[in-house]
Amino acid sequence: MDVDGASLEAARGHGHFLERVTAMLREEGFIGQPSRSQPVVQFSHPDKLQEVLRLGLGAATVDEDELLAVARDVVRQSVRTGHPQFHNQLYGGADPFGVAGAWITEALNTSQYTFEVAPAFTLIEHKVIEHVLAKVGFSNGDGIFTPGGSVANMYAMVAARYKMFPQVKSEGVRALPPLAFFTSYDSHYSIQKGAHWLGVGTNSIIKVATDAEGRMQAAELRDAILEARRGGRQPCMVNATVGTTVLGAIDPLDQVADVCQELGVWLHVDACWGGSLLLSPTHKSRLDGLSRADSVAWNPHKMLGAPLQCSMFLVRHKGLLHKCNSAAATYLFQQDKFYDVSWDTGDKSMQCGRKVDAFKLWLLWKARGDDGLAALVDNAMACASYFRSRVQQTEGFRLVAQGLDCTNVCFWYIPPSLRGQTEDEQWWARMAAVAPAIKERLVLAGTLLIGYCPLQHRGHVNFFRMVTTCQPPATREDMDLAIREIQRHGEAL
Amino acid sequence: MDVDGASLEAARGHGHFLERVTAMLREEGFIGQPSRSQPVVQFSHPDKLQEVLRLGLGAATVDEDELLAVARDVVRQSVRTGHPQFHNQLYGGADPFGVAGAWITEALNTSQYTFEVAPAFTLIEHKVIEHVLAKVGFSNGDGIFTPGGSVANMYAMVAARYKMFPQVKSEGVRALPPLAFFTSYDSHYSIQKGAHWLGVGTNSIIKVATDAEGRMQAAELRDAILEARRGGRQPCMVNATVGTTVLGAIDPLDQVADVCQELGVWLHVDACWGGSLLLSPTHKSRLDGLSRADSVAWNPHKMLGAPLQCSMFLVRHKGLLHKCNSAAATYLFQQDKFYDVSWDTGDKSMQCGRKVDAFKLWLLWKARGDDGLAALVDNAMACASYFRSRVQQTEGFRLVAQGLDCTNVCFWYIPPSLRGQTEDEQWWARMAAVAPAIKERLVLAGTLLIGYCPLQHRGHVNFFRMVTTCQPPATREDMDLAIREIQRHGEAL
């Protein structure tokens, strides 16, 4: 064998690099108690950052000391999503027990497709899904972990289409009548991306009006479905949202379910963001009607703090996932294996190899218990509620929507120079520049990361979106600090 | 705030659980030097395993000691994919430096969609893709990490379709002529699953004949494309394979590229398995012609040993990914941010949140260097070659195919009781039961995990498939042991 023996020896005999990495992560504050004294980010522009990081790949080996230094640079130049002042996305810090689960999964390096190579993980995925199905209220349902919520929503579109027209699997969309999918103006763009990928086209998406809080109007939905039918289109699926991306609105599920039931349309609920409220006895009534859905998508990697990626697709109809997605590849899903192959999940999936995403959720769930998770969700909601009251009571702050369905609090900050003026087009044009300007200052100061965006379909110019998640658990003081930081960087604008 | 204070305190103040997990993984032999004395697996049937693992989720919190014990049970009941006798799948052990990278990614918990929340990881993904594009030979290409090879192949189908018919994005497949996708009989089933998901239907897949080694016959491909055209179908994409799943065959890329070029059809190369050969100066010529492709899928989580999931989709046409997949969501991809937003990768993706899969590959690549990776690939190939020679020379073993394009060595084991007989239908029917029977014994003994399958389209009954990967580096002794174990468990059949 004409192989470089020294390289192979090095590949075999590695020391305690993982322990050194763990120590480095703790030194840099990326594991362990989050520190409020560190910046959320030390921002460098891309060109500058390229000089700081030793990015190059080449022929030579880098030794462990240098590798650790290189990795430390990367860590230092990364955003602290676990910082109490990270409110930039619909995820935050990772639950430390979730990280522990993720580390185990990575070290064990297997694929979730057969019991044969993932015996414990197969049972664990099954158990987690069973536990969640019970909370959703699907008594004979099924589910699968997916690489993110967009893919979970695509699973729903594919399943709804297949249930209605099983011939689509072999014959494709051309053999079907024109389909129509319904979703609200405030829903997530993954439905659009799905429409393109799945070959139905974005024109097949019919957007339904929402109210001032961003909630789908069920009467409008009903009209839209009937109109689509009159126009010769086959209504295929309604996508309702539990926790819209920007406003955090929860569509009125019971009303939407009434419409879907009356008109015989598949109801999918994109609960990627707000699904975690189901774990709270205090807040779960916000999702009343969820049990009437045909399918649900939920991302525990969002509010709950499971490490990314952790998403699941749940479906009321047992057996459908397998029938819909199977390709029955004999090299992987041999039916003459000596164990009960009905445990093999691979042929329910649109993937082949599938990362184990269930274990980290299971481990953190065991660590926290239902009660602990409920307390964390309640805390996130309570802090958001407190933040909203601060926005309502603080001069220069103004809510975009009044509701608080999830932990989103959207608001404008009006700098002193713009207060008390006629709010005409020009004024709003100036307001549009405020949030980006404050955001730049916040990033450069590294004190607070918070998102901003416009909502064109509502005519809203740029505003901030505060969100709280379970990890790390927020405090009132964190909320006060966020208010102060926006004031500090905005008052001179 | 009406929240359980004690739970929150527990959520904040966690000790050194990650260090304890790391120690446990080392004690159990899942990190560090792989041990040949441990079993590859300690098999329990699902029902039994459910009793062993403490699967239940409930209201109460589990303390760290119990959690560690629970996790240890899971680890002990898991398959040692990093064991030298794990040859069951097209992946093996994870490269320890890859695991280090994965652990860092998990601890940092961010999403790959914007530079804003993943500055270092954005540059690193860009760098890795740039490095790989150069090896593929795409001078002005683009790429993205995807959750697995099946999704990467779907990216190709979507991109090819969009390039030919951009209106598909809004109007869907119904507005297009019937499409045809070409792939060999020995190619991966993800093309079938993709056809269903993407709305073109599995009937749009035209299978092309392969030779005795499992390689696509370019002349047959040409005929198939012309026939599809005559039948009123629009040839959309040819999928060539570098490393078929079972036989490991590499399609003749230059010949296939000639056909695609002549007839103007997008050439996608599914190099998920065999793409790693490109890193070896000794073996890269097997992929000659790859640079003529329009797109390539490669899974470093297979042969190379990057932890699962680590897949990429590469495309020759810069700008196409973004045009094809963008939805331009203003809440995430604000164009008025203060940095160069062309670095934001999120709108090239079919996902929204996207796990950071590039960093672990980058870190292991830095650790090994091009040369070290080449040596590991060469070793995997050399061991497979040695194993093949053992199959050729050992009584009772018989090769299914003669070639060795990748590290797949497919073979039957003929037990003494079946040797020297007429190989009629009955004989083959008895042979079909041999591999499953030996497999069961191997699993229960825990000494060797090796896959088996039939190949119906070739009329082959169950045979074994040996595969070697980079991690852990195999030795001739490992190969000899695999031969002996099959003999030991098969000779009495």
mmCIF file with all atom_site columns, N, CA, C and O in Angstrom, chain A residues 454-472:
data_model
loop_
_atom_site.group_PDB
_atom_site.id
_atom_site.type_symbol
_atom_site.label_atom_id
_atom_site.label_alt_id
_atom_site.label_comp_id
_atom_site.label_asym_id
_atom_site.label_entity_id
_atom_site.label_seq_id
_atom_site.pdbx_PDB_ins_code
_atom_site.Cartn_x
_atom_site.Cartn_y
_atom_site.Cartn_z
_atom_site.occupancy
_atom_site.B_iso_or_equiv
_atom_site.pdbx_formal_charge
_atom_site.auth_seq_id
_atom_site.auth_comp_id
_atom_site.auth_asym_id
_atom_site.auth_atom_id
_atom_site.pdbx_PDB_model_num
ATOM 1  N N  . PRO A 1 454 ? -38.895 46.271 7.484  1.00 0.00 ? 454 PRO A N  1
ATOM 2  C CA . PRO A 1 454 ? -40.148 46.931 7.130  1.00 0.00 ? 454 PRO A CA 1
ATOM 3  C C  . PRO A 1 454 ? -41.227 45.863 6.974  1.00 0.00 ? 454 PRO A C  1
ATOM 4  O O  . PRO A 1 454 ? -40.939 44.669 7.007  1.00 0.00 ? 454 PRO A O  1
ATOM 5  N N  . LEU A 1 455 ? -42.452 46.259 6.856  1.00 0.00 ? 455 LEU A N  1
ATOM 6  C CA . LEU A 1 455 ? -43.524 45.333 6.459  1.00 0.00 ? 455 LEU A CA 1
ATOM 7  C C  . LEU A 1 455 ? -44.279 46.009 5.327  1.00 0.00 ? 455 LEU A C  1
ATOM 8  O O  . LEU A 1 455 ? -45.227 46.763 5.566  1.00 0.00 ? 455 LEU A O  1
ATOM 9  N N  . GLN A 1 456 ? -43.810 45.776 4.118  1.00 0.00 ? 456 GLN A N  1
ATOM 10 C CA . GLN A 1 456 ? -44.342 46.532 2.976  1.00 0.00 ? 456 GLN A CA 1
ATOM 11 C C  . GLN A 1 456 ? -45.841 46.342 2.780  1.00 0.00 ? 456 GLN A C  1
ATOM 12 O O  . GLN A 1 456 ? -46.538 47.290 2.451  1.00 0.00 ? 456 GLN A O  1
ATOM 13 N N  . HIS A 1 457 ? -46.307 45.099 2.980  1.00 0.00 ? 457 HIS A N  1
ATOM 14 C CA . HIS A 1 457 ? -47.728 44.890 2.705  1.00 0.00 ? 457 HIS A CA 1
ATOM 15 C C  . HIS A 1 457 ? -48.622 45.613 3.703  1.00 0.00 ? 457 HIS A C  1
ATOM 16 O O  . HIS A 1 457 ? -49.822 45.735 3.489  1.00 0.00 ? 457 HIS A O  1
ATOM 17 N N  . ARG A 1 458 ? -48.037 46.080 4.791  1.00 0.00 ? 458 ARG A N  1
ATOM 18 C CA . ARG A 1 458 ? -48.781 46.910 5.732  1.00 0.00 ? 458 ARG A CA 1
ATOM 19 C C  . ARG A 1 458 ? -48.428 48.385 5.615  1.00 0.00 ? 458 ARG A C  1
ATOM 20 O O  . ARG A 1 458 ? -48.922 49.201 6.391  1.00 0.00 ? 458 ARG A O  1
ATOM 21 N N  . GLY A 1 459 ? -47.507 48.705 4.718  1.00 0.00 ? 459 GLY A N  1
ATOM 22 C CA . GLY A 1 459 ? -47.072 50.088 4.585  1.00 0.00 ? 459 GLY A CA 1
ATOM 23 C C  . GLY A 1 459 ? -46.194 50.561 5.728  1.00 0.00 ? 459 GLY A C  1
ATOM 24 O O  . GLY A 1 459 ? -46.058 51.765 5.955  1.00 0.00 ? 459 GLY A O  1
ATOM 25 N N  . HIS A 1 460 ? -45.611 49.636 6.452  1.00 0.00 ? 460 HIS A N  1
ATOM 26 C CA . HIS A 1 460 ? -44.776 50.016 7.591  1.00 0.00 ? 460 HIS A CA 1
ATOM 27 C C  . HIS A 1 460 ? -43.321 50.153 7.158  1.00 0.00 ? 460 HIS A C  1
ATOM 28 O O  . HIS A 1 460 ? -42.761 49.229 6.562  1.00 0.00 ? 460 HIS A O  1
ATOM 29 N N  . VAL A 1 461 ? -42.698 51.258 7.513  1.00 0.00 ? 461 VAL A N  1
ATOM 30 C CA . VAL A 1 461 ? -41.257 51.383 7.295  1.00 0.00 ? 461 VAL A CA 1
ATOM 31 C C  . VAL A 1 461 ? -40.527 50.666 8.432  1.00 0.00 ? 461 VAL A C  1
ATOM 32 O O  . VAL A 1 461 ? -41.138 50.223 9.406  1.00 0.00 ? 461 VAL A O  1
ATOM 33 N N  . ASN A 1 462 ? -39.214 50.577 8.291  1.00 0.00 ? 462 ASN A N  1
ATOM 34 C CA . ASN A 1 462 ? -38.372 49.835 9.230  1.00 0.00 ? 462 ASN A CA 1
ATOM 35 C C  . ASN A 1 462 ? -38.739 50.047 10.702 1.00 0.00 ? 462 ASN A C  1
ATOM 36 O O  . ASN A 1 462 ? -38.850 51.178 11.162 1.00 0.00 ? 462 ASN A O  1
ATOM 37 N N  . PHE A 1 463 ? -38.872 48.971 11.403 1.00 0.00 ? 463 PHE A N  1
ATOM 38 C CA . PHE A 1 463 ? -39.088 49.028 12.854 1.00 0.00 ? 463 PHE A CA 1
ATOM 39 C C  . PHE A 1 463 ? -38.292 47.890 13.494 1.00 0.00 ? 463 PHE A C  1
ATOM 40 O O  . PHE A 1 463 ? -37.814 46.989 12.809 1.00 0.00 ? 463 PHE A O  1
ATOM 41 N N  . PHE A 1 464 ? -38.145 47.966 14.809 1.00 0.00 ? 464 PHE A N  1
ATOM 42 C CA . PHE A 1 464 ? -37.410 46.926 15.525 1.00 0.00 ? 464 PHE A CA 1
ATOM 43 C C  . PHE A 1 464 ? -38.329 45.779 15.909 1.00 0.00 ? 464 PHE A C  1
ATOM 44 O O  . PHE A 1 464 ? -39.523 45.981 16.149 1.00 0.00 ? 464 PHE A O  1
ATOM 45 N N  . ARG A 1 465 ? -37.747 44.600 15.966 1.00 0.00 ? 465 ARG A N  1
ATOM 46 C CA . ARG A 1 465 ? -38.471 43.440 16.493 1.00 0.00 ? 465 ARG A CA 1
ATOM 47 C C  . ARG A 1 465 ? -37.683 42.848 17.651 1.00 0.00 ? 465 ARG A C  1
ATOM 48 O O  . ARG A 1 465 ? -36.617 42.263 17.471 1.00 0.00 ? 465 ARG A O  1
ATOM 49 N N  . MET A 1 466 ? -38.212 43.027 18.857 1.00 0.00 ? 466 MET A N  1
ATOM 50 C CA . MET A 1 466 ? -37.639 42.342 20.025 1.00 0.00 ? 466 MET A CA 1
ATOM 51 C C  . MET A 1 466 ? -38.228 40.941 20.073 1.00 0.00 ? 466 MET A C  1
ATOM 52 O O  . MET A 1 466 ? -39.435 40.770 19.828 1.00 0.00 ? 466 MET A O  1
ATOM 53 N N  . VAL A 1 467 ? -37.385 39.947 20.339 1.00 0.00 ? 467 VAL A N  1
ATOM 54 C CA . VAL A 1 467 ? -37.905 38.614 20.658 1.00 0.00 ? 467 VAL A CA 1
ATOM 55 C C  . VAL A 1 467 ? -37.123 38.056 21.827 1.00 0.00 ? 467 VAL A C  1
ATOM 56 O O  . VAL A 1 467 ? -35.920 38.285 21.954 1.00 0.00 ? 467 VAL A O  1
ATOM 57 N N  . THR A 1 468 ? -37.814 37.345 22.671 1.00 0.00 ? 468 THR A N  1
ATOM 58 C CA . THR A 1 468 ? -37.140 36.630 23.750 1.00 0.00 ? 468 THR A CA 1
ATOM 59 C C  . THR A 1 468 ? -37.321 35.131 23.496 1.00 0.00 ? 468 THR A C  1
ATOM 60 O O  . THR A 1 468 ? -38.314 34.698 22.910 1.00 0.00 ? 468 THR A O  1
ATOM 61 N N  . THR A 1 469 ? -36.322 34.368 23.926 1.00 0.00 ? 469 THR A N  1
ATOM 62 C CA . THR A 1 469 ? -36.404 32.911 23.836 1.00 0.00 ? 469 THR A CA 1
ATOM 63 C C  . THR A 1 469 ? -36.111 32.332 25.217 1.00 0.00 ? 469 THR A C  1
ATOM 64 O O  . THR A 1 469 ? -35.887 33.083 26.178 1.00 0.00 ? 469 THR A O  1
ATOM 65 N N  . CYS A 1 470 ? -36.086 31.032 25.292 1.00 0.00 ? 470 CYS A N  1
ATOM 66 C CA . CYS A 1 470 ? -35.878 30.380 26.598 1.00 0.00 ? 470 CYS A CA 1
ATOM 67 C C  . CYS A 1 470 ? -34.442 30.481 27.097 1.00 0.00 ? 470 CYS A C  1
ATOM 68 O O  . CYS A 1 470 ? -34.206 30.399 28.304 1.00 0.00 ? 470 CYS A O  1
ATOM 69 N N  . GLN A 1 471 ? -33.497 30.586 26.169 1.00 0.00 ? 471 GLN A N  1
ATOM 70 C CA . GLN A 1 471 ? -32.095 30.521 26.557 1.00 0.00 ? 471 GLN A CA 1
ATOM 71 C C  . GLN A 1 471 ? -31.291 31.705 26.065 1.00 0.00 ? 471 GLN A C  1
ATOM 72 O O  . GLN A 1 471 ? -31.335 32.007 24.883 1.00 0.00 ? 471 GLN A O  1
ATOM 73 N N  . PRO A 1 472 ? -30.493 32.339 26.936 1.00 0.00 ? 472 PRO A N  1
ATOM 74 C CA . PRO A 1 472 ? -30.564 32.153 28.381 1.00 0.00 ? 472 PRO A CA 1
ATOM 75 C C  . PRO A 1 472 ? -31.823 32.836 28.912 1.00 0.00 ? 472 PRO A C  1
ATOM 76 O O  . PRO A 1 472 ? -32.306 33.769 28.280 1.00 0.00 ? 472 PRO A O  1
#
